[in-house]
Amino acid sequence: MDYKELADIIFPNAKEISYYEEKYPERDLPEGAMVTRFAPSPTGFVHIGGLFGATVDRKMAQQTGGIFILRIEDTDQKREIENGVVQIVESLKDFDIIPDEGMTGENSEIGNYGPYKQSERKDIYQAYAKSLIAKGLAYPCFATTEELEEMRQKQEALKIRPGYYGKWAKYRNIPADIAAEKIKNGENYIIRMKSQGNENRKIRHHDLIKGNIDFPENDQDIVIIKSDGLPTYHFAHAIDDHLMHVTHVIRGDEWVSSIPLHLELFHLLEFKTPKYAHTAAIMKEENGGKRKISKRKDPEAAVSYYHEEGIPTDAVVEYLLNIANSNFENWRRTNQDKKIDDFQLELNKMSVSGAVFDLVKLLDISKNVISKYSAEKIYEETVVWAKRYDTELERLLKNDKEYAILVFNIERGNIKPRKDIAKWSDVKNSIIYMYDDEFDNMKEEYAFQKITNKEEIKTILKEYITSYYNKEDTKQIWFDKMKDLAEKLGYAREVKEYKQEPERYKGHVGDISTVLRVALTRRANTPDLYEIMQIIGEERIQKRFRKWF
Ligand code: GLU
C-alpha cells in the first residue's frame, strides 16, 4: 500500500487541494498593498495588546490600499465562550476598527475568502493534510498518552531536548499498510507533520520588527490535525494565511519561537511564506521594573475599561500609535489638525523590547483630543456614554441641551481651549456646579483659600454684588471692576504689586476673585469665571451669594 491510499483511507471525502487553490485566487490589489489579519480566539475578551495589534493591522492595510481581515481562531474549543465572536466584533467597533473582510457577527461574515472562522474550515485543512500524507510528509501517529509520557521522562533523564522528533518519533516511519490496519481496528490517532528539518542546520529569518534572527531548523513532528479532526493553530494559520493571501502576519512576539516550525510548514505545503512582524508585548512599569500588562492585575488591560471610563476612541487609538511609533508624538506636534489616518505607520520603527503603557500619558493625550472637540460633540458623546453608565448625568444633560452646550462651550474653540476633561466620566464633576439642585447638594467643603474669615468673605461678596456687578459688562470691564474692588478693600490691583510690597496689602486681586469663584462654584479652580457668571446669570449669582449673608 502506498501513502496515497493511506491518505484516502484517512480522509476519504477530502477534495483535491487544487479545488481550493482555484476557489481563492490571487487578489487584485495595487502594488505594495498589504493584506493583514487580526486572528483572536473567541474568548470574548479583547486585551489592550490585541487592540494594539488590530490597530497596527488595520492601519498598515489602510495606508497601502490593502485588506484587513478579522479571522476567528476557534480550533481550541475548550477556550470558547458564548457570543465570544460578537464581543470581539463589538469591542473592535468601539474603536472604529471595522474589518474589510471576515467576521461581522457570531455567524455572519463578509468577503470572498471565507469562511473566516476556523471551525468552519475543517474540510479545507483536511484536504491539505491529506495531500501531505499522500506525499509522505505527514502521517498518522498512534502514540498513547502513556507512551508520550514515557518518552518525556526518558528524555528528561537523558537531559536531551524534549519532543516528538527524529528517532523519538515512534510512528514517523510507520508503513502505510500497518497504519491502515490500525485505523481499521479503531485505534485512536492524530496526524503529525513529518519534519524534514535538521536541528544542526541554521536558518535566518528576517522579521520586519525584530530584524534578522537565526534559528536552528525545526525537526519536531508537530501535530497538525487533532483527534477531534480540527487542526492545530500552527497548521491552520499556514493554510489560512496562504488561501486568504495574507501578505503580512503581524502578531505578538510570543510566536517568534514558532518561526522555524512555521517556515517549514509553508515549505512542505509549497506555499509562499508571508512576511512576519512580531510585536513586543505591552509592558507595565512596576516597582522600577517592567512586566507584561496583565489581564488579572491591570484593569486597563481589558479594552472594555476605556469604554466604561469614557475615554474617547480617538484618544486611545492616538495613544496606541504613540507607543507603536515613537516618531508619532513629533508628527502630532507639527500636524495638530491632521487626521490620525494621515500618519504613516512604519513596522520597522516599532519597539523591539516592548513599549510601556502609561495611563497618565494616555489621559493627557485624551485631554488634548477632547480640547479640540466642539461643545456639541462633547455633549453628544457624553450623552451616549452617560446613557449606559450614568443615567443621572444623562437626565441632567438632556433636560436642557442648549444650556449644557453653553456650559461645555466655556473656554472652548479658542487658541488655548480648556483641558480639564480626560474622559466622559470626568464630565459630571467638571460641570456639576452649573446646576442648581446639584450645587445645593454638593457635599464638599467650600474651598476658600487665602481669605477664610467669614466677615471678610461677606464684605467682599456684598460689595461686589451691590456696587460692582453688572450683567452687561464686557470681560474687560468686569475685570477692571474686580481690580477696583480689590483696591477699595485694601488688596493690590495686581499680583505683581503685591509681591513687591506684601506688607502694604491684605492680599491681591486674585484672592478676591477666588472668593467669588468659590462662593459661586465651591471650587478653587474652574474655567473662566467671567464666562461662568455670564451663563449662570444674575439671579443665581444673587442666590448663591445670599447663602453667605
Ligand atoms: N490565535 C492566535 C492568538 O490568539 C493568533 C496568532 C496569529 O496572529 O497568528 O494568539
Coordinates of C-alpha atoms and ligand atoms in Angstrom, one line a residue:
M1 CA 0.0 0.0 0.0
D2 CA 1.3 3.5 -0.8
Y3 CA 0.8 6.7 1.1
K4 CA -1.8 7.9 -1.3
E5 CA -4.0 5.0 -0.5
L6 CA -3.5 5.6 3.2
A7 CA -4.5 9.3 2.7
D8 CA -7.7 8.1 1.0
I9 CA -8.5 5.9 4.0
I10 CA -7.9 8.7 6.5
F11 CA -9.8 11.4 4.6
P12 CA -12.0 9.7 2.1
N13 CA -14.1 12.7 1.3
A14 CA -11.5 15.5 1.2
K15 CA -11.3 17.5 -2.0
E16 CA -8.2 17.9 -4.1
I17 CA -6.3 21.0 -2.9
S18 CA -6.4 22.4 -6.5
Y19 CA -10.1 23.0 -5.8
Y20 CA -9.2 25.5 -3.0
E21 CA -6.3 27.0 -4.9
E22 CA -8.8 27.9 -7.7
K23 CA -11.5 28.9 -5.4
Y24 CA -9.3 31.5 -3.7
P25 CA -7.4 33.2 -6.5
E26 CA -4.7 35.8 -6.1
R27 CA -6.1 39.1 -5.0
D28 CA -6.3 42.0 -7.5
L29 CA -4.6 44.7 -5.4
P30 CA -2.3 47.6 -6.2
E31 CA 1.5 47.1 -5.9
G32 CA 2.6 47.2 -2.3
A33 CA -0.9 46.6 -0.8
M34 CA -0.7 44.7 2.4
V35 CA -3.2 42.1 3.4
T36 CA -3.2 41.8 7.2
R37 CA -5.3 39.9 9.7
F38 CA -6.3 40.0 13.3
A39 CA -6.8 36.4 14.4
P40 CA -8.0 36.2 18.0
S41 CA -9.6 33.2 19.7
P42 CA -13.2 33.8 20.5
T43 CA -12.8 34.2 24.2
G44 CA -14.8 37.4 24.2
F45 CA -12.1 39.4 25.9
V46 CA -10.1 41.9 23.9
H47 CA -6.8 42.7 25.6
I48 CA -5.2 46.0 25.0
G49 CA -2.4 44.1 23.3
G50 CA -5.0 42.7 20.9
L51 CA -6.4 46.1 20.2
F52 CA -2.8 47.4 19.6
G53 CA -2.2 44.6 17.1
A54 CA -5.6 45.1 15.4
T55 CA -4.8 48.9 15.2
V56 CA -1.5 48.2 13.5
D57 CA -3.1 45.6 11.2
R58 CA -5.8 47.9 10.1
K59 CA -3.5 50.9 9.7
M60 CA -1.0 49.0 7.5
A61 CA -3.7 47.7 5.3
Q62 CA -5.4 51.0 5.0
Q63 CA -2.4 53.1 4.3
T64 CA -1.3 50.7 1.5
G65 CA -4.7 50.2 -0.1
G66 CA -4.8 46.6 1.1
I67 CA -7.3 44.5 3.1
F68 CA -7.7 44.0 6.8
I69 CA -9.3 40.7 7.8
L70 CA -10.8 39.6 11.1
R71 CA -10.4 35.8 11.4
I72 CA -11.6 33.8 14.4
E73 CA -9.3 31.0 15.5
D74 CA -11.6 28.7 17.4
T75 CA -9.9 25.4 16.9
D76 CA -9.3 25.1 20.7
Q77 CA -12.9 24.7 21.6
K78 CA -12.2 24.4 25.3
R79 CA -11.4 28.1 25.5
E80 CA -14.5 29.4 23.8
I81 CA -17.3 31.3 25.4
E82 CA -20.8 32.1 24.2
N83 CA -21.0 35.1 22.0
G84 CA -17.3 35.3 22.0
V85 CA -17.2 36.5 18.4
V86 CA -19.8 39.2 18.8
Q87 CA -18.0 40.6 21.7
I88 CA -14.8 40.8 19.7
V89 CA -16.5 42.4 16.8
E90 CA -18.2 44.9 19.1
S91 CA -15.1 45.8 21.0
L92 CA -13.3 46.5 17.8
K93 CA -16.2 48.5 16.5
D94 CA -16.0 50.6 19.7
F95 CA -12.6 51.7 18.4
D96 CA -13.8 52.2 14.8
I97 CA -12.0 49.1 13.7
I98 CA -14.2 47.6 11.1
P99 CA -12.6 44.8 9.0
D100 CA -12.8 44.8 5.3
E101 CA -13.2 41.1 5.4
G102 CA -14.0 38.5 8.0
M103 CA -16.4 38.0 10.8
T104 CA -19.1 40.7 11.4
G105 CA -21.1 38.8 14.0
E106 CA -21.3 35.5 15.8
N107 CA -22.2 33.7 12.5
S108 CA -22.0 36.4 9.9
E109 CA -19.1 37.5 7.7
I110 CA -18.1 39.4 4.6
G111 CA -15.6 38.6 1.9
N112 CA -14.8 36.1 -0.7
Y113 CA -12.0 34.3 1.1
G114 CA -14.1 32.7 3.9
P115 CA -15.2 31.0 5.9
Y116 CA -13.4 33.3 8.4
K117 CA -14.0 31.1 11.4
Q118 CA -11.6 28.2 11.6
S119 CA -14.1 25.7 12.9
E120 CA -15.9 26.1 9.6
R121 CA -12.9 25.3 7.6
K122 CA -12.3 21.7 8.7
D123 CA -12.7 20.3 5.2
I124 CA -10.0 22.7 3.9
Y125 CA -7.5 21.7 6.5
Q126 CA -8.2 18.1 6.0
A127 CA -7.7 18.4 2.2
Y128 CA -4.2 19.8 2.8
A129 CA -3.4 17.3 5.5
K130 CA -4.4 14.6 3.0
S131 CA -2.1 16.0 0.4
L132 CA 0.8 15.9 2.8
I133 CA 0.0 12.3 3.9
A134 CA -0.1 11.3 0.2
K135 CA 3.3 12.8 -0.3
G136 CA 4.8 11.1 2.7
L137 CA 5.1 14.4 4.5
A138 CA 2.6 13.7 7.3
Y139 CA 1.4 10.5 9.0
P140 CA -1.0 9.1 11.5
C141 CA 0.5 8.8 14.9
F142 CA -0.9 6.3 17.3
A143 CA 1.1 7.2 20.4
T144 CA -0.9 6.9 23.6
T145 CA -0.7 9.4 26.4
E146 CA 1.3 6.9 28.4
E147 CA 3.8 6.4 25.6
L148 CA 4.3 10.1 25.2
E149 CA 4.8 10.5 29.0
E150 CA 7.3 7.6 29.0
M151 CA 9.2 9.3 26.1
R152 CA 9.2 12.6 28.0
Q153 CA 10.6 11.0 31.1
K154 CA 13.4 9.3 29.2
Q155 CA 14.3 12.5 27.5
E156 CA 14.4 14.3 30.8
A157 CA 16.6 11.6 32.4
L158 CA 19.0 11.8 29.5
K159 CA 18.9 15.6 29.7
I160 CA 18.1 15.9 26.0
R161 CA 15.7 18.1 24.1
P162 CA 12.1 17.1 24.7
G163 CA 9.6 16.5 22.0
Y164 CA 8.5 14.2 19.3
Y165 CA 11.2 14.2 16.7
G166 CA 13.8 12.1 14.9
K167 CA 14.3 8.7 16.5
W168 CA 11.9 9.5 19.3
A169 CA 9.1 9.9 16.8
K170 CA 7.9 6.3 17.0
Y171 CA 5.3 6.3 14.2
R172 CA 7.3 8.5 11.8
N173 CA 8.1 5.7 9.5
I174 CA 5.1 3.6 10.0
P175 CA 4.4 1.6 6.8
A176 CA 1.1 2.6 5.1
D177 CA -0.5 -0.9 5.4
I178 CA 0.3 -1.1 9.1
A179 CA -1.2 2.3 9.7
A180 CA -4.3 1.3 7.6
E181 CA -4.7 -1.8 9.7
K182 CA -4.6 0.1 13.0
I183 CA -7.1 2.5 11.7
K184 CA -9.4 -0.3 10.6
N185 CA -9.1 -1.7 14.2
G186 CA -10.4 1.5 15.5
E187 CA -7.1 2.7 17.2
N188 CA -7.0 6.4 18.1
Y189 CA -4.7 8.6 16.2
I190 CA -3.8 12.1 15.2
I191 CA -1.9 13.5 12.2
R192 CA 1.7 14.7 12.5
M193 CA 3.8 16.6 10.1
K194 CA 6.9 14.6 9.1
S195 CA 9.6 17.2 9.6
Q196 CA 12.4 17.3 7.1
G197 CA 14.4 19.6 9.2
N198 CA 17.7 19.1 10.9
E199 CA 18.4 20.7 14.3
N200 CA 22.1 21.2 13.4
R201 CA 21.3 23.4 10.4
K202 CA 20.6 27.1 10.8
I203 CA 18.0 29.2 9.1
R204 CA 17.9 33.0 9.0
H205 CA 14.5 34.7 9.4
H206 CA 14.1 38.4 8.7
D207 CA 11.5 39.9 10.9
L208 CA 10.0 43.2 9.9
I209 CA 10.2 44.5 13.5
K210 CA 12.9 42.4 15.2
G211 CA 15.3 42.2 12.2
N212 CA 17.4 39.1 11.4
I213 CA 17.1 36.2 13.8
D214 CA 19.0 32.9 13.4
F215 CA 17.3 29.7 14.4
P216 CA 18.1 26.0 14.2
E217 CA 15.8 24.3 11.7
N218 CA 12.6 22.7 13.1
D219 CA 12.8 18.9 13.4
Q220 CA 9.7 18.3 15.6
D221 CA 6.9 16.3 14.1
I222 CA 4.2 18.5 15.4
V223 CA 0.5 17.6 15.4
I224 CA -1.3 19.1 12.5
I225 CA -4.7 17.5 12.9
K226 CA -6.0 16.6 16.4
S227 CA -8.2 13.7 17.3
D228 CA -11.3 15.8 17.0
G229 CA -10.4 16.3 13.4
L230 CA -9.7 20.0 13.9
P231 CA -6.2 21.5 13.1
T232 CA -3.7 22.9 15.5
Y233 CA -3.1 26.7 15.3
H234 CA 0.2 26.1 13.5
F235 CA -1.3 24.2 10.7
A236 CA -4.5 26.3 10.4
H237 CA -2.7 29.6 10.3
A238 CA -0.4 28.5 7.5
I239 CA -3.3 27.3 5.3
D240 CA -5.5 30.4 6.2
D241 CA -2.8 32.9 5.5
H242 CA -2.0 31.2 2.3
L243 CA -5.6 30.9 1.0
M244 CA -6.5 34.4 2.2
H245 CA -3.4 35.7 0.5
V246 CA -2.2 37.4 3.7
T247 CA 1.0 39.3 2.9
H248 CA 2.0 40.4 6.4
V249 CA 1.5 38.4 9.5
I250 CA 1.6 40.9 12.4
R251 CA 1.3 39.1 15.7
G252 CA 2.5 39.0 19.3
D253 CA 6.1 38.0 19.8
E254 CA 5.2 35.0 21.9
W255 CA 5.1 33.4 18.4
V256 CA 8.6 34.2 17.4
S257 CA 9.9 30.9 18.6
S258 CA 7.5 29.1 16.3
I259 CA 9.1 30.6 13.3
P260 CA 11.2 27.6 12.3
L261 CA 8.2 25.4 12.5
H262 CA 6.0 27.8 10.5
L263 CA 8.6 28.3 7.8
E264 CA 8.8 24.5 7.5
L265 CA 5.1 24.2 7.2
F266 CA 5.0 26.7 4.5
H267 CA 7.8 24.9 2.7
L268 CA 6.2 21.5 3.0
L269 CA 2.9 22.8 1.8
E270 CA 4.7 24.6 -1.1
F271 CA 3.2 27.9 -0.1
K272 CA 4.9 31.3 -0.4
T273 CA 5.7 32.5 3.1
P274 CA 4.2 35.8 4.2
K275 CA 6.3 38.4 5.8
Y276 CA 6.3 38.3 9.6
A277 CA 6.3 41.2 12.0
H278 CA 6.4 40.2 15.7
T279 CA 5.2 42.9 18.0
A280 CA 6.6 43.2 21.5
A281 CA 4.1 42.8 24.4
I282 CA 2.8 46.0 26.0
M283 CA 4.5 46.4 29.3
K284 CA 3.6 48.0 32.6
E285 CA 6.0 49.7 35.0
E286 CA 6.1 48.3 38.5
N287 CA 8.5 49.0 41.3
G288 CA 11.1 50.3 38.9
G289 CA 10.9 47.3 36.7
K290 CA 8.8 46.2 33.7
R291 CA 6.4 43.4 33.3
K292 CA 3.8 42.4 30.8
I293 CA 0.5 44.2 31.2
S294 CA -1.8 41.6 32.7
K295 CA -5.5 40.8 32.4
R296 CA -5.5 39.7 36.0
K297 CA -3.8 42.6 37.7
D298 CA -4.5 45.7 35.5
P299 CA -8.0 46.9 34.8
E300 CA -6.7 48.8 31.8
A301 CA -5.6 45.5 30.1
A302 CA -9.2 45.0 29.0
V303 CA -10.4 47.3 26.2
S304 CA -13.9 47.5 27.9
Y305 CA -12.2 49.6 30.5
Y306 CA -11.7 52.5 28.1
H307 CA -15.3 52.3 27.1
E308 CA -16.5 52.2 30.7
E309 CA -14.4 55.2 31.7
G310 CA -15.4 57.1 28.6
I311 CA -12.0 57.7 27.1
P312 CA -12.7 58.6 23.5
T313 CA -11.8 56.2 20.8
D314 CA -9.6 58.6 19.0
A315 CA -7.6 59.2 22.2
V316 CA -7.0 55.5 22.7
V317 CA -6.0 55.0 19.1
E318 CA -3.8 58.0 19.2
Y319 CA -2.1 56.7 22.2
L320 CA -1.6 53.3 20.7
L321 CA 0.0 54.9 17.7
N322 CA 2.2 56.8 20.1
I323 CA 3.6 53.6 21.6
A324 CA 3.7 51.9 18.1
N325 CA 6.0 54.5 16.6
S326 CA 8.0 56.9 18.7
N327 CA 8.0 59.5 15.9
F328 CA 4.2 59.8 16.2
E329 CA 4.5 62.3 19.0
N330 CA 6.6 64.6 17.0
W331 CA 4.4 64.2 14.0
R332 CA 1.4 65.1 16.1
R333 CA 3.1 68.2 17.4
T334 CA 3.7 69.6 14.0
N335 CA 0.5 68.3 12.5
Q336 CA -2.0 69.3 15.1
D337 CA -5.0 69.3 12.9
K338 CA -4.3 66.3 10.7
K339 CA -6.3 63.1 11.0
I340 CA -4.7 60.0 12.5
D341 CA -5.1 58.3 9.1
D342 CA -2.6 60.8 7.7
F343 CA 0.2 59.4 9.8
Q344 CA 2.3 56.8 8.1
L345 CA 3.0 54.0 10.4
E346 CA 6.2 52.0 9.8
L347 CA 6.7 48.5 11.1
N348 CA 10.4 48.8 11.3
K349 CA 10.0 51.7 13.7
M350 CA 8.2 49.6 16.2
S351 CA 9.6 48.9 19.6
V352 CA 11.6 45.6 19.9
S353 CA 11.6 45.4 23.6
G354 CA 8.0 46.4 24.5
A355 CA 6.5 49.8 25.0
V356 CA 5.5 50.8 28.5
F357 CA 1.8 51.5 28.9
D358 CA 1.3 54.8 30.7
L359 CA -2.2 55.6 31.7
V360 CA -1.3 59.1 32.8
K361 CA 0.1 59.9 29.4
L362 CA -3.0 58.4 27.7
L363 CA -5.2 60.7 29.8
D364 CA -3.0 63.6 28.8
I365 CA -3.5 62.8 25.2
S366 CA -7.2 62.4 25.8
K367 CA -7.4 65.8 27.4
N368 CA -5.8 67.2 24.3
V369 CA -8.0 65.3 21.9
I370 CA -11.2 66.4 23.8
S371 CA -10.0 70.0 24.0
K372 CA -10.3 70.1 20.2
Y373 CA -13.9 68.8 20.2
S374 CA -16.7 71.3 19.8
A375 CA -19.2 71.7 22.7
E376 CA -21.8 69.9 20.6
K377 CA -19.6 66.9 20.1
I378 CA -18.8 66.8 23.7
Y379 CA -22.4 67.0 24.5
E380 CA -23.3 64.2 22.1
E381 CA -20.5 61.9 23.2
T382 CA -21.2 62.4 26.9
V383 CA -24.9 61.7 26.4
V384 CA -24.0 58.4 24.7
W385 CA -21.7 57.4 27.5
A386 CA -24.0 58.6 30.2
K387 CA -26.9 56.7 28.8
R388 CA -25.0 53.5 29.6
Y389 CA -23.0 54.4 32.7
D390 CA -24.6 57.4 34.4
T391 CA -28.3 57.9 33.9
E392 CA -28.4 60.8 36.3
L393 CA -25.9 62.7 34.2
E394 CA -27.9 61.8 31.1
R395 CA -31.0 63.3 32.5
L396 CA -29.2 66.4 33.5
L397 CA -27.8 67.0 30.1
K398 CA -30.9 66.1 28.2
N399 CA -33.1 68.3 30.4
D400 CA -31.7 71.4 28.8
K401 CA -29.4 70.7 25.8
E402 CA -28.9 74.4 25.0
Y403 CA -27.7 75.2 28.5
A404 CA -25.4 72.2 28.6
I405 CA -23.8 73.3 25.3
L406 CA -23.2 76.8 26.8
V407 CA -21.5 75.1 29.7
F408 CA -19.4 72.9 27.5
N409 CA -18.5 75.9 25.4
I410 CA -16.8 77.8 28.3
E411 CA -13.2 78.4 27.2
R412 CA -13.6 76.3 24.1
G413 CA -13.0 77.0 20.5
N414 CA -10.1 79.5 21.2
I415 CA -6.4 79.0 20.8
K416 CA -5.9 77.7 24.3
P417 CA -9.0 75.6 25.0
R418 CA -9.7 74.2 28.4
K419 CA -8.2 70.8 29.1
D420 CA -9.9 69.6 32.2
I421 CA -11.8 66.7 30.7
A422 CA -9.9 63.5 30.0
K423 CA -12.8 61.1 29.9
W424 CA -16.6 61.3 29.9
S425 CA -16.6 60.1 33.4
D426 CA -14.9 63.4 34.4
V427 CA -17.7 65.5 32.9
K428 CA -20.1 65.4 35.8
N429 CA -17.6 66.6 38.2
S430 CA -16.5 69.4 35.9
I431 CA -19.9 70.8 35.3
I432 CA -22.0 69.9 38.3
Y433 CA -21.8 73.3 40.0
M434 CA -23.5 74.8 36.9
Y435 CA -26.7 73.1 38.0
D436 CA -28.7 74.4 41.0
D437 CA -30.0 71.2 42.6
E438 CA -26.6 69.6 42.3
F439 CA -24.9 72.7 43.5
D440 CA -27.1 72.8 46.6
N441 CA -26.4 69.1 47.3
M442 CA -22.7 69.3 46.8
K443 CA -21.0 67.7 49.8
E444 CA -17.6 69.2 49.5
E445 CA -16.5 71.9 51.9
Y446 CA -16.1 75.4 50.5
A447 CA -12.6 75.5 49.4
F448 CA -11.8 79.1 50.3
Q449 CA -8.1 79.6 50.1
K450 CA -6.3 82.6 51.4
I451 CA -9.3 84.5 52.7
T452 CA -11.2 82.4 55.2
N453 CA -12.5 85.0 57.6
K454 CA -16.3 84.8 57.3
E455 CA -16.9 88.5 57.8
E456 CA -14.3 89.4 55.2
I457 CA -15.9 87.0 52.7
K458 CA -19.3 88.5 53.3
T459 CA -18.0 92.0 52.8
I460 CA -16.4 91.1 49.6
L461 CA -19.5 89.4 48.2
K462 CA -21.8 92.2 49.4
E463 CA -19.6 95.0 48.0
Y464 CA -19.3 93.2 44.7
I465 CA -22.9 92.5 44.1
T466 CA -24.2 95.8 45.2
S467 CA -21.6 98.1 43.7
Y468 CA -19.6 96.3 41.0
Y469 CA -21.7 93.6 39.3
N470 CA -23.5 94.4 36.1
K471 CA -24.5 91.6 33.8
E472 CA -24.0 93.8 30.8
D473 CA -20.3 94.3 31.4
T474 CA -17.8 93.1 28.9
K475 CA -15.0 90.9 30.2
Q476 CA -12.6 93.8 30.3
I477 CA -14.9 96.0 32.3
W478 CA -15.7 93.0 34.6
F479 CA -12.0 92.5 35.2
D480 CA -11.3 96.2 35.8
K481 CA -14.1 96.3 38.3
M482 CA -12.6 93.3 40.1
K483 CA -9.4 95.4 40.5
D484 CA -11.3 98.4 41.7
L485 CA -13.0 96.3 44.3
A486 CA -9.6 94.8 45.4
E487 CA -8.2 98.3 45.8
K488 CA -11.2 99.5 47.7
L489 CA -10.9 96.7 50.2
G490 CA -7.2 97.1 50.7
Y491 CA -5.9 94.4 48.3
A492 CA -3.4 95.0 45.5
R493 CA -4.8 95.6 42.0
E494 CA -2.1 93.3 40.5
V495 CA -0.3 90.3 41.8
K496 CA 3.0 91.9 40.9
E497 CA 2.3 94.9 43.1
Y498 CA 1.5 92.7 46.0
K499 CA 4.7 90.7 45.6
Q500 CA 6.8 93.8 45.7
E501 CA 5.3 95.1 48.9
P502 CA 3.3 92.4 50.6
E503 CA 3.1 94.2 53.9
R504 CA 1.2 97.1 52.3
Y505 CA -1.8 94.9 51.3
K506 CA -4.2 92.3 52.7
G507 CA -3.7 90.3 49.6
H508 CA -4.3 90.8 45.9
V509 CA -7.0 90.8 43.2
G510 CA -6.6 87.0 42.7
D511 CA -7.6 86.4 46.3
I512 CA -10.7 88.5 45.8
S513 CA -11.7 86.6 42.6
T514 CA -11.1 83.3 44.4
V515 CA -13.7 84.3 46.9
L516 CA -16.2 85.0 44.2
R517 CA -15.3 81.8 42.4
V518 CA -15.6 79.6 45.5
A519 CA -18.9 81.2 46.5
L520 CA -20.3 80.5 43.1
T521 CA -18.9 77.1 42.3
R522 CA -17.4 75.7 45.5
R523 CA -14.2 75.2 43.5
A524 CA -10.9 77.0 43.8
N525 CA -10.1 76.0 40.2
T526 CA -12.6 76.4 37.4
P527 CA -12.6 77.6 33.8
D528 CA -13.1 81.3 33.1
L529 CA -15.1 82.9 35.9
Y530 CA -16.5 85.6 33.7
E531 CA -17.9 83.1 31.3
I532 CA -19.3 81.1 34.2
M533 CA -21.0 84.1 35.6
Q534 CA -22.5 85.0 32.2
I535 CA -24.0 81.6 32.0
I536 CA -25.4 81.2 35.5
G537 CA -26.8 84.7 35.3
E538 CA -27.7 87.4 37.8
E539 CA -30.5 85.6 39.7
R540 CA -28.4 82.6 40.5
I541 CA -25.4 84.7 41.4
Q542 CA -27.6 86.5 43.9
K543 CA -28.9 83.3 45.3
R544 CA -25.5 81.7 45.7
F545 CA -24.1 84.8 47.4
R546 CA -27.1 85.1 49.7
K547 CA -26.1 81.9 51.3
W548 CA -23.2 83.8 52.7
F549 CA -25.0 86.8 54.0
Ligands
GLU1 N1 -5.0 32.9 17.5 C1 -3.6 33.3 17.7 C2 -3.6 34.1 19.1 O1 -4.7 34.5 19.5 C3 -3.2 34.2 16.6 C4 -1.8 34.4 16.4 C5 -1.6 35.0 15.0 O2 -1.9 36.1 14.8 O3 -1.1 34.2 14.1 O4 -2.6 34.3 19.6

